[in-house]
Short mmCIF file of C-alpha atoms in Angstrom, two decimals:
data_model
loop_
_atom_site.label_atom_id
_atom_site.label_comp_id
_atom_site.label_asym_id
_atom_site.label_seq_id
_atom_site.Cartn_x
_atom_site.Cartn_y
_atom_site.Cartn_z
CA UNK A 1302 19.28 -20.77 -22.66
CA UNK A 1303 17.52 -17.92 -20.74
CA UNK A 1304 14.34 -18.92 -18.93
CA UNK A 1305 11.24 -17.77 -21.18
CA UNK A 1306 9.45 -17.46 -17.64
CA UNK A 1307 11.91 -14.62 -16.14
CA UNK A 1308 9.32 -11.27 -15.93
CA UNK A 1309 10.33 -8.16 -17.65
CA UNK A 1310 10.90 -5.04 -16.21
CA UNK A 1311 7.08 -4.30 -15.83
CA UNK A 1312 6.74 -7.89 -14.12
CA UNK A 1313 5.10 -9.49 -17.26
CA UNK A 1314 5.96 -12.61 -18.38
CA UNK A 1315 5.52 -13.37 -22.30
CA UNK A 1316 3.54 -16.18 -23.86
CA UNK A 1317 6.31 -17.38 -26.61
CA UNK A 1318 6.43 -19.44 -29.52
CA UNK A 1319 7.68 -22.35 -27.62
CA UNK A 1320 5.09 -21.93 -25.09
CA UNK A 1321 2.05 -22.48 -27.64
CA UNK A 1322 3.01 -25.89 -28.43
CA UNK A 1323 3.21 -27.03 -24.89
CA UNK A 1324 0.95 -24.74 -22.73
CA UNK A 1325 -2.54 -25.22 -21.51
CA UNK A 1326 -4.45 -22.04 -22.32
CA UNK A 1327 -7.32 -20.95 -19.72
CA UNK A 1328 -10.00 -18.34 -20.21
CA UNK A 1329 -13.01 -17.04 -18.10
CA UNK A 1330 -16.80 -17.74 -19.55
CA UNK A 1331 -18.91 -15.66 -20.11
CA UNK A 1332 -21.84 -15.75 -23.01
CA UNK A 1333 -21.82 -19.40 -22.86
CA UNK A 1334 -22.81 -20.19 -26.41
CA UNK A 1335 -20.51 -17.44 -27.86
CA UNK A 1336 -17.52 -18.73 -25.88
CA UNK A 1337 -18.00 -22.58 -26.96
CA UNK A 1338 -17.85 -21.48 -30.47
CA UNK A 1339 -14.64 -19.09 -29.73
CA UNK A 1340 -12.92 -21.90 -27.75
CA UNK A 1341 -13.24 -23.92 -30.91
CA UNK A 1342 -11.92 -21.20 -33.24
CA UNK A 1343 -8.97 -21.18 -30.81
CA UNK A 1344 -8.13 -24.53 -30.97
CA UNK A 1345 -8.47 -24.33 -34.95
CA UNK A 1346 -5.71 -22.33 -34.93
CA UNK A 1347 -3.18 -24.66 -32.64
CA UNK A 1348 -4.29 -22.90 -29.30
CA UNK A 1349 -4.56 -25.90 -26.34
CA UNK A 1350 -7.57 -23.56 -24.55
CA UNK A 1351 -9.97 -24.59 -22.25
CA UNK A 1352 -13.04 -22.77 -21.12
CA UNK A 1353 -13.60 -22.26 -17.34
CA UNK A 1354 -16.86 -23.44 -16.16
CA UNK A 1355 -15.94 -23.58 -12.50
CA UNK A 1356 -18.65 -22.05 -10.15
CA UNK A 1357 -19.79 -21.71 -6.63
CA UNK A 1358 -18.52 -19.53 -3.64
CA UNK A 1359 -15.37 -21.14 -3.67
CA UNK A 1360 -14.42 -18.74 -6.66
CA UNK A 1361 -15.97 -15.67 -4.90
CA UNK A 1362 -13.62 -16.74 -2.00
CA UNK A 1363 -10.61 -16.71 -3.87
CA UNK A 1364 -11.10 -13.63 -5.60
CA UNK A 1365 -11.64 -11.91 -2.09
CA UNK A 1366 -8.59 -13.37 -1.21
CA UNK A 1367 -6.37 -11.74 -3.67
CA UNK A 1368 -8.34 -8.58 -4.75
CA UNK A 1369 -9.86 -5.84 -2.73
CA UNK A 1370 -13.36 -5.63 -2.14
CA UNK A 1371 -13.59 -2.16 -3.54
CA UNK A 1372 -12.84 -3.53 -6.94
CA UNK A 1373 -15.52 -4.10 -9.63
CA UNK A 1374 -17.20 -7.37 -8.85
CA UNK A 1375 -16.27 -8.81 -12.53
CA UNK A 1376 -12.32 -8.23 -11.61
CA UNK A 1377 -12.85 -10.40 -8.49
CA UNK A 1378 -14.98 -13.20 -10.23
CA UNK A 1379 -12.85 -13.62 -13.26
CA UNK A 1380 -9.81 -13.78 -11.14
CA UNK A 1381 -11.08 -15.72 -8.59
CA UNK A 1382 -12.23 -18.17 -11.29
CA UNK A 1383 -8.90 -18.48 -12.87
CA UNK A 1384 -6.69 -18.46 -9.38
CA UNK A 1385 -9.45 -21.68 -7.87
CA UNK A 1386 -8.87 -23.45 -11.41
CA UNK A 1387 -5.32 -22.98 -11.03
CA UNK A 1388 -5.46 -24.23 -7.31
CA UNK A 1389 -7.44 -27.59 -8.17
CA UNK A 1390 -4.89 -29.69 -8.91
CA UNK A 1391 -6.16 -30.35 -12.78
CA UNK A 1392 -3.23 -28.14 -14.34
CA UNK A 1393 0.37 -28.49 -14.97
CA UNK A 1394 1.22 -24.63 -13.37
CA UNK A 1395 4.63 -24.74 -15.30
CA UNK A 1396 2.61 -25.59 -18.17
CA UNK A 1397 -0.19 -23.44 -18.25
CA UNK A 1398 -1.62 -19.89 -19.21
CA UNK A 1399 -4.42 -17.46 -18.42
CA UNK A 1400 -6.23 -15.40 -21.12
CA UNK A 1401 -8.36 -11.98 -20.52
CA UNK A 1402 -9.29 -9.34 -22.87
CA UNK A 1403 -8.59 -5.82 -22.37
CA UNK A 1404 -10.22 -2.76 -23.79
CA UNK A 1405 -7.82 -0.07 -23.11
CA UNK A 1406 -10.36 2.74 -22.72
CA UNK A 1407 -11.74 4.11 -19.30
CA UNK A 1408 -13.08 1.04 -17.50
CA UNK A 1409 -11.21 -0.43 -15.08
CA UNK A 1410 -11.43 -3.66 -16.86
CA UNK A 1411 -8.50 -2.65 -18.77
CA UNK A 1412 -6.36 -3.07 -15.12
CA UNK A 1413 -7.72 -6.61 -14.63
CA UNK A 1414 -4.59 -8.32 -16.34
CA UNK A 1415 -2.22 -6.11 -13.99
CA UNK A 1416 -4.64 -7.17 -10.83
CA UNK A 1417 -4.45 -11.01 -12.01
CA UNK A 1418 -0.64 -10.77 -11.99
CA UNK A 1419 -0.52 -9.51 -8.82
CA UNK A 1420 -2.80 -12.01 -7.37
CA UNK A 1421 -0.85 -14.71 -9.19
CA UNK A 1422 2.32 -13.56 -7.29
CA UNK A 1423 0.52 -13.03 -4.09
CA UNK A 1424 -0.69 -16.78 -4.49
CA UNK A 1425 2.78 -18.32 -5.32
CA UNK A 1426 1.87 -18.32 -9.33
CA UNK A 1427 3.86 -16.19 -10.06
CA UNK A 1428 5.18 -17.91 -13.33
CA UNK A 1429 2.00 -18.63 -15.10
CA UNK A 1430 1.90 -16.28 -17.98
CA UNK A 1431 -0.93 -14.06 -18.54
CA UNK A 1432 -2.04 -13.44 -22.18
CA UNK A 1433 -3.85 -9.92 -22.65
CA UNK A 1434 -6.23 -10.08 -25.62
CA UNK A 1435 -6.80 -6.66 -27.37
CA UNK A 1436 -7.04 -4.79 -30.32
CA UNK A 1437 -4.99 -1.46 -29.12
CA UNK A 1438 -1.63 -2.83 -29.29
CA UNK A 1439 -1.46 -2.60 -25.22
CA UNK A 1440 0.53 -6.03 -25.14
CA UNK A 1441 1.90 -8.34 -27.37
CA UNK A 1442 3.03 -12.01 -27.22
CA UNK A 1443 4.91 -13.62 -29.98
CA UNK A 1444 2.99 -17.23 -29.04
CA UNK A 1445 -0.29 -15.73 -29.36
CA UNK A 1446 -1.50 -12.92 -32.37
CA UNK A 1447 -4.69 -11.80 -33.07
CA UNK A 1448 -4.85 -12.63 -37.23
CA UNK A 1449 -6.89 -11.12 -39.46
CA UNK A 1450 -8.53 -14.86 -40.61
CA UNK A 1451 -8.73 -15.41 -36.58
CA UNK A 1452 -10.67 -12.03 -36.56
CA UNK A 1453 -12.91 -13.17 -39.18
CA UNK A 1454 -13.65 -16.31 -37.40
CA UNK A 1455 -14.11 -14.85 -34.01
CA UNK A 1456 -16.87 -12.29 -35.15
CA UNK A 1457 -18.60 -15.07 -37.08
CA UNK A 1458 -18.78 -17.06 -33.92
CA UNK A 1459 -19.81 -13.99 -31.92
CA UNK A 1460 -22.62 -13.64 -34.84
CA UNK A 1461 -23.68 -17.26 -34.77
CA UNK A 1462 -23.88 -16.82 -31.17
CA UNK A 1463 -26.07 -13.80 -31.12
CA UNK A 1464 -28.67 -15.73 -33.23
CA UNK A 1465 -28.84 -18.82 -31.12
CA UNK A 1466 -29.15 -16.93 -28.23
CA UNK A 1467 -31.69 -15.14 -29.62
CA UNK A 1468 -33.39 -18.33 -31.30
CA UNK A 1469 -33.03 -20.43 -28.30
CA UNK A 1470 -34.70 -17.61 -25.74
CA UNK A 1471 -37.59 -17.55 -27.85
CA UNK A 1472 -38.21 -20.89 -28.67
CA UNK A 1473 -37.62 -22.57 -25.09
CA UNK A 1474 -40.34 -21.54 -22.68
CA UNK A 1475 -42.76 -22.59 -25.26
CA UNK A 1476 -41.51 -26.07 -26.52
CA UNK A 1477 -43.76 -28.90 -26.85
CA UNK A 1478 -40.89 -31.15 -26.05
CA UNK A 1479 -38.92 -30.26 -23.22
CA UNK A 1480 -35.21 -29.86 -23.86
CA UNK A 1481 -35.61 -29.79 -27.69
CA UNK A 1482 -34.14 -26.44 -28.05
CA UNK A 1483 -31.32 -26.90 -26.29
CA UNK A 1484 -30.91 -29.97 -28.67
CA UNK A 1485 -31.06 -27.51 -31.53
CA UNK A 1486 -28.46 -25.11 -29.93
CA UNK A 1487 -26.15 -28.15 -29.24
CA UNK A 1488 -26.40 -29.62 -32.60
CA UNK A 1489 -25.31 -26.23 -34.24
CA UNK A 1490 -22.66 -25.26 -31.99
CA UNK A 1491 -21.02 -28.25 -33.39
CA UNK A 1492 -21.96 -27.64 -37.00
CA UNK A 1493 -20.64 -24.47 -36.85
CA UNK A 1494 -17.28 -25.89 -35.10
CA UNK A 1495 -16.94 -28.27 -37.96
CA UNK A 1496 -17.33 -26.00 -40.32
CA UNK A 1497 -14.47 -23.72 -38.84
CA UNK A 1498 -12.24 -26.42 -38.80
CA UNK A 1499 -12.67 -27.03 -42.45
CA UNK A 1500 -12.06 -23.91 -43.31
CA UNK A 1501 -16.04 -22.56 -44.20
CA UNK A 1502 -18.64 -21.03 -42.65
CA UNK A 1503 -16.96 -17.91 -41.98
CA UNK A 1504 -17.35 -15.86 -45.27
CA UNK A 1505 -20.23 -13.41 -45.25
CA UNK A 1506 -22.14 -15.29 -48.04
CA UNK A 1507 -21.72 -18.44 -46.24
CA UNK A 1508 -22.84 -16.82 -42.93
CA UNK A 1509 -25.90 -15.37 -44.49
CA UNK A 1510 -27.00 -18.42 -45.90
CA UNK A 1511 -26.61 -20.25 -42.63
CA UNK A 1512 -27.95 -17.67 -40.56
CA UNK A 1513 -31.23 -18.43 -42.57
CA UNK A 1514 -31.17 -22.56 -42.42
CA UNK A 1515 -30.53 -21.82 -38.46
CA UNK A 1516 -33.71 -19.79 -38.19
CA UNK A 1517 -35.71 -22.47 -40.37
CA UNK A 1518 -34.28 -25.36 -38.38
CA UNK A 1519 -35.45 -23.56 -35.18
CA UNK A 1520 -39.06 -23.14 -37.08
CA UNK A 1521 -39.68 -26.93 -36.79
CA UNK A 1522 -39.72 -27.17 -32.75
CA UNK A 1523 -43.33 -27.29 -31.73
CA UNK A 1524 -44.65 -24.63 -29.44
CA UNK A 1525 -47.38 -24.59 -27.06
CA UNK A 1526 -50.31 -21.76 -27.45
CA UNK A 1527 -48.99 -20.27 -24.04
CA UNK A 1528 -48.38 -16.69 -22.70
CA UNK A 1529 -45.14 -16.10 -20.85
CA UNK A 1530 -44.15 -12.98 -18.60
CA UNK A 1531 -41.69 -11.56 -21.02
CA UNK A 1532 -38.19 -10.24 -19.25
CA UNK A 1533 -35.42 -8.36 -20.65
CA UNK A 1534 -31.86 -8.60 -19.08
CA UNK A 1535 -29.63 -5.51 -19.34
CA UNK A 1536 -26.19 -4.52 -16.78
CA UNK A 1537 -22.45 -4.43 -17.16
CA UNK A 1538 -21.67 -6.83 -19.96
CA UNK A 1539 -19.91 -9.89 -17.39
CA UNK A 1540 -22.73 -9.43 -14.86
CA UNK A 1541 -25.40 -9.40 -18.07
CA UNK A 1542 -24.10 -12.80 -19.69
CA UNK A 1543 -22.29 -14.60 -17.00
CA UNK A 1544 -24.15 -16.94 -14.72
CA UNK A 1545 -21.03 -16.84 -12.19
CA UNK A 1546 -21.74 -13.15 -12.12
CA UNK A 1547 -25.45 -12.92 -11.95
CA UNK A 1548 -25.95 -16.10 -9.95
CA UNK A 1549 -27.80 -18.16 -12.88
CA UNK A 1550 -30.29 -15.31 -13.64
CA UNK A 1551 -31.33 -16.57 -16.65
CA UNK A 1552 -32.05 -20.03 -15.20
CA UNK A 1553 -33.86 -18.64 -12.32
CA UNK A 1554 -36.22 -16.58 -14.59
CA UNK A 1555 -36.92 -19.53 -16.67
CA UNK A 1556 -38.07 -21.31 -13.20
CA UNK A 1557 -40.49 -18.62 -13.01
CA UNK A 1558 -41.87 -19.49 -16.27
CA UNK A 1559 -40.72 -16.50 -18.06
CA UNK A 1560 -39.43 -15.70 -21.36
CA UNK A 1561 -36.06 -14.12 -21.20
CA UNK A 1562 -34.78 -11.65 -23.80
CA UNK A 1563 -30.59 -10.93 -23.51
CA UNK A 1564 -29.34 -8.69 -26.16
CA UNK A 1565 -26.87 -9.88 -28.19
CA UNK A 1566 -23.31 -9.50 -28.29
CA UNK A 1567 -22.87 -7.97 -31.65
CA UNK A 1568 -24.62 -4.25 -30.38
CA UNK A 1569 -22.04 -4.06 -27.74
CA UNK A 1570 -19.27 -4.58 -30.35
CA UNK A 1571 -20.78 -1.93 -32.61
CA UNK A 1572 -20.81 0.71 -29.69
CA UNK A 1573 -17.16 0.38 -28.53
CA UNK A 1574 -15.83 0.47 -32.55
CA UNK A 1575 -18.32 3.76 -32.77
CA UNK A 1576 -16.75 5.26 -29.76
CA UNK A 1577 -13.47 5.29 -31.68
CA UNK A 1578 -15.17 6.95 -34.52
CA UNK A 1579 -16.27 9.58 -32.83
CA UNK A 1580 -12.97 10.14 -30.66
CA UNK A 1581 -11.41 10.63 -33.98
CA UNK A 1582 -14.39 12.90 -35.30
CA UNK A 1583 -14.08 14.81 -32.15
CA UNK A 1584 -10.54 14.92 -31.33
CA UNK A 1585 -8.91 14.07 -34.67
CA UNK A 1586 -6.66 11.12 -35.35
CA UNK A 1587 -4.42 9.17 -38.02
CA UNK A 1588 -6.41 8.81 -41.39
CA UNK A 1589 -5.38 5.39 -41.70
CA UNK A 1590 -6.65 4.45 -38.02
CA UNK A 1591 -9.82 6.02 -38.81
CA UNK A 1592 -10.21 4.28 -42.46
CA UNK A 1593 -9.16 0.68 -40.61
CA UNK A 1594 -12.19 1.65 -37.73
CA UNK A 1595 -14.65 2.64 -40.01
CA UNK A 1596 -14.05 -0.66 -42.39
CA UNK A 1597 -14.16 -2.62 -38.92
CA UNK A 1598 -17.85 -0.94 -38.19
CA UNK A 1599 -19.00 -1.37 -41.66
CA UNK A 1600 -17.76 -4.80 -41.44
CA UNK A 1601 -20.17 -5.77 -38.18
CA UNK A 1602 -22.65 -3.99 -39.28
CA UNK A 1603 -23.07 -6.54 -42.61
CA UNK A 1604 -23.15 -9.15 -39.75
CA UNK A 1605 -25.66 -7.73 -37.77
CA UNK A 1606 -27.88 -7.03 -41.02
CA UNK A 1607 -27.48 -10.86 -41.84
CA UNK A 1608 -28.93 -11.84 -38.53
CA UNK A 1609 -31.65 -9.16 -38.38
CA UNK A 1610 -32.86 -10.18 -41.71
CA UNK A 1611 -32.78 -13.76 -40.91
CA UNK A 1612 -34.88 -13.22 -37.84
CA UNK A 1613 -37.09 -11.01 -40.10
CA UNK A 1614 -37.64 -13.29 -42.37
CA UNK A 1615 -39.64 -15.69 -40.09
CA UNK A 1616 -42.92 -15.09 -38.86
CA UNK A 1617 -42.29 -16.95 -35.16
CA UNK A 1618 -39.75 -14.51 -34.06
CA UNK A 1619 -39.22 -10.98 -33.05
CA UNK A 1620 -36.56 -9.29 -34.59
CA UNK A 1621 -34.41 -6.43 -32.48
CA UNK A 1622 -33.70 -3.07 -33.34
CA UNK A 1623 -30.08 -2.39 -34.95
CA UNK A 1624 -27.83 -0.49 -33.40
CA UNK A 1625 -27.83 2.75 -35.42
CA UNK A 1626 -31.82 2.11 -34.31
CA UNK A 1627 -30.77 1.83 -30.49
CA UNK A 1628 -28.59 5.29 -31.01
CA UNK A 1629 -31.65 7.17 -32.27
CA UNK A 1630 -33.78 5.74 -29.26
CA UNK A 1631 -31.68 6.98 -26.75
CA UNK A 1632 -31.12 10.53 -28.08
CA UNK A 1633 -33.35 12.19 -25.93
CA UNK A 1634 -32.31 10.95 -22.80
CA UNK A 1635 -28.57 10.64 -22.52
CA UNK A 1636 -25.91 12.19 -24.84
CA UNK A 1637 -23.03 10.10 -27.19
CA UNK A 1638 -20.38 11.26 -25.02
CA UNK A 1639 -21.25 9.33 -22.06
CA UNK A 1640 -19.66 5.96 -23.47
CA UNK A 1641 -17.39 4.72 -20.52
CA UNK A 1642 -18.17 1.25 -19.67
CA UNK A 1643 -21.56 0.44 -21.30
CA UNK A 1644 -22.05 4.09 -21.74
CA UNK A 1645 -25.62 5.09 -23.13
CA UNK A 1646 -26.07 1.76 -25.19
CA UNK A 1647 -27.22 0.42 -21.74
CA UNK A 1648 -29.83 3.18 -21.42
CA UNK A 1649 -30.85 2.46 -25.35
CA UNK A 1650 -31.28 -1.49 -24.56
CA UNK A 1651 -33.63 -0.59 -21.83
CA UNK A 1652 -35.75 1.36 -24.18
CA UNK A 1653 -35.57 -1.30 -27.31
CA UNK A 1654 -36.54 -4.01 -25.28
CA UNK A 1655 -39.61 -1.90 -23.63
CA UNK A 1656 -40.50 -0.79 -27.35
CA UNK A 1657 -40.26 -4.61 -28.44
CA UNK A 1658 -42.68 -5.94 -25.30
CA UNK A 1659 -40.29 -6.70 -23.00
CA UNK A 1660 -41.08 -3.83 -20.81
CA UNK A 1661 -40.14 -6.21 -17.58
CA UNK A 1662 -36.18 -5.56 -16.92
CA UNK A 1663 -33.83 -6.71 -14.60
CA UNK A 1664 -31.02 -4.13 -14.63
CA UNK A 1665 -27.70 -6.52 -13.43
CA UNK A 1666 -25.28 -4.24 -11.59
CA UNK A 1667 -21.97 -5.35 -10.14
CA UNK A 1668 -20.47 -3.18 -7.42
CA UNK A 1669 -17.87 -0.93 -8.22
CA UNK A 1670 -19.30 -0.13 -11.46
CA UNK A 1671 -20.16 3.75 -11.37
CA UNK A 1672 -21.03 4.22 -15.43
CA UNK A 1673 -23.36 1.24 -14.87
CA UNK A 1674 -25.31 2.41 -12.30
CA UNK A 1675 -25.16 6.17 -13.81
CA UNK A 1676 -26.65 4.99 -17.04
CA UNK A 1677 -28.28 2.00 -15.64
CA UNK A 1678 -30.42 2.78 -12.13
CA UNK A 1679 -29.62 6.76 -12.72
CA UNK A 1680 -32.09 6.51 -15.97
CA UNK A 1681 -34.95 4.67 -14.56
CA UNK A 1682 -36.93 7.12 -13.50
CA UNK A 1683 -36.64 9.16 -16.78
CA UNK A 1684 -37.36 5.74 -18.86
CA UNK A 1685 -40.18 5.46 -16.34
CA UNK A 1686 -41.54 9.13 -17.46
CA UNK A 1687 -41.50 8.06 -21.27
CA UNK A 1688 -42.64 4.72 -20.94
CA UNK A 1689 -44.94 4.30 -17.75
CA UNK A 1690 -45.34 0.83 -18.59
CA UNK A 1691 -41.87 -0.08 -17.66
CA UNK A 1692 -41.49 -2.46 -14.84
CA UNK A 1693 -37.44 -2.19 -14.39
CA UNK A 1694 -35.49 -3.65 -10.97
CA UNK A 1695 -32.00 -2.86 -10.60
CA UNK A 1696 -30.26 -5.75 -8.89
CA UNK A 1697 -26.65 -5.38 -7.22
CA UNK A 1698 -24.53 -8.11 -7.44
CA UNK A 1699 -21.35 -8.06 -5.52
CA UNK A 1700 -19.59 -10.75 -2.84
CA UNK A 1701 -21.88 -9.17 0.27
CA UNK A 1702 -25.10 -9.22 -1.55
CA UNK A 1703 -27.37 -12.62 -0.97
CA UNK A 1704 -28.75 -14.51 -3.48
CA UNK A 1705 -32.04 -15.09 -1.66
CA UNK A 1706 -32.14 -11.16 -1.76
CA UNK A 1707 -31.66 -10.85 -5.54
CA UNK A 1708 -34.39 -13.38 -6.20
CA UNK A 1709 -36.65 -11.97 -3.76
CA UNK A 1710 -36.67 -8.59 -5.48
CA UNK A 1711 -37.19 -9.93 -9.21
CA UNK A 1712 -40.03 -11.85 -7.95
CA UNK A 1713 -41.63 -8.64 -6.38
CA UNK A 1714 -41.03 -7.04 -10.13
CA UNK A 1715 -42.29 -10.42 -11.76
CA UNK A 1716 -45.82 -10.11 -9.52
CA UNK A 1717 -46.02 -6.99 -11.09
CA UNK A 1718 -45.45 -8.21 -14.37
CA UNK A 1719 -47.84 -11.14 -14.12
CA UNK A 1720 -50.85 -8.61 -12.91
CA UNK A 1721 -50.12 -6.57 -15.89
CA UNK A 1722 -50.21 -10.11 -18.20
CA UNK A 1723 -53.26 -10.70 -16.70
CA UNK A 1724 -54.91 -7.72 -17.14
CA UNK A 1725 -54.20 -7.19 -20.88
#
């Protein structure tokens, strides 16, 4: 019987149906609440998956060993995290696989898969299969398939994750009983995952009803009547969400007595799908493809609307702007053709945060992310001209940047924010 781990002509080892039965699949963490739910979605479909949470300088060091230091920092970190995990001795290297997303767009993230395979080969672990998670038909594996039911549950997981993150961030800084907010989050994550295992909780009507129940539950948390400095976080998607990439930025800001606002993942998903519609509109394309992409965009918009409506029904929580509202906000500053990486949407998120009262913003910029520097750091001056109250600090995250320097720069931004809060 032929060895299923023999690389093809491109050096790729397919993840086969036989492997699905005996292999553990590891994948890097990013947005903690969302990915905890996604992990259980995959488990419900029979995949033995594990979300990696290993952290620290060892991860960076492993990345530097196998990834050139002029590549974007998120590639170095995610590859370093996976290589470090494989070297830990916790896993059978002949029965483990790795999983990464692959966009297929102009961002270098599309090349992470090939960088990871090269790193595995150089580390003497070339037998480990790498699964590409993509909707562009870039790679296929007989042992891992994104089916429509799986996709529906994954999108529901992102919806729940966005709401839980929003509610937690607007509740935790003011809670009377420390730890109560996190307990609510953990309970709902467990409840949602249990529902998914039972084939429930992911249908649109069920999602709409449950989002309302989640908001009502969080409203029972007792709050203190205090004012806090409000800080928004934007940036390249991995550096924006991942504690590994941004040196636990959210945790640091909370330690500085701030309320943190991290825009949800659904807006970014809508942005990426909308980009495909723009391409078809400008350059033409298969009518069937346009129909499918438009249907997906409309489907995501339904989930976004459910989330925003659930928040709007509460007098306690602030409802963020919709994707289409953000798209309109950014019109005076940048064209919609600027869409590599986070594109115009990053600029739009900064404007939306400022208009929502989160004028203090940390823009997380990883080394090597040129689009992020253009639509992030490159737009700060224009944003300040439009919104004089804007207090934005771009922070570079890379293997050579020290955490002390990053946090000191953020503290300077916060000192200005506290002055404004005192004067208001």
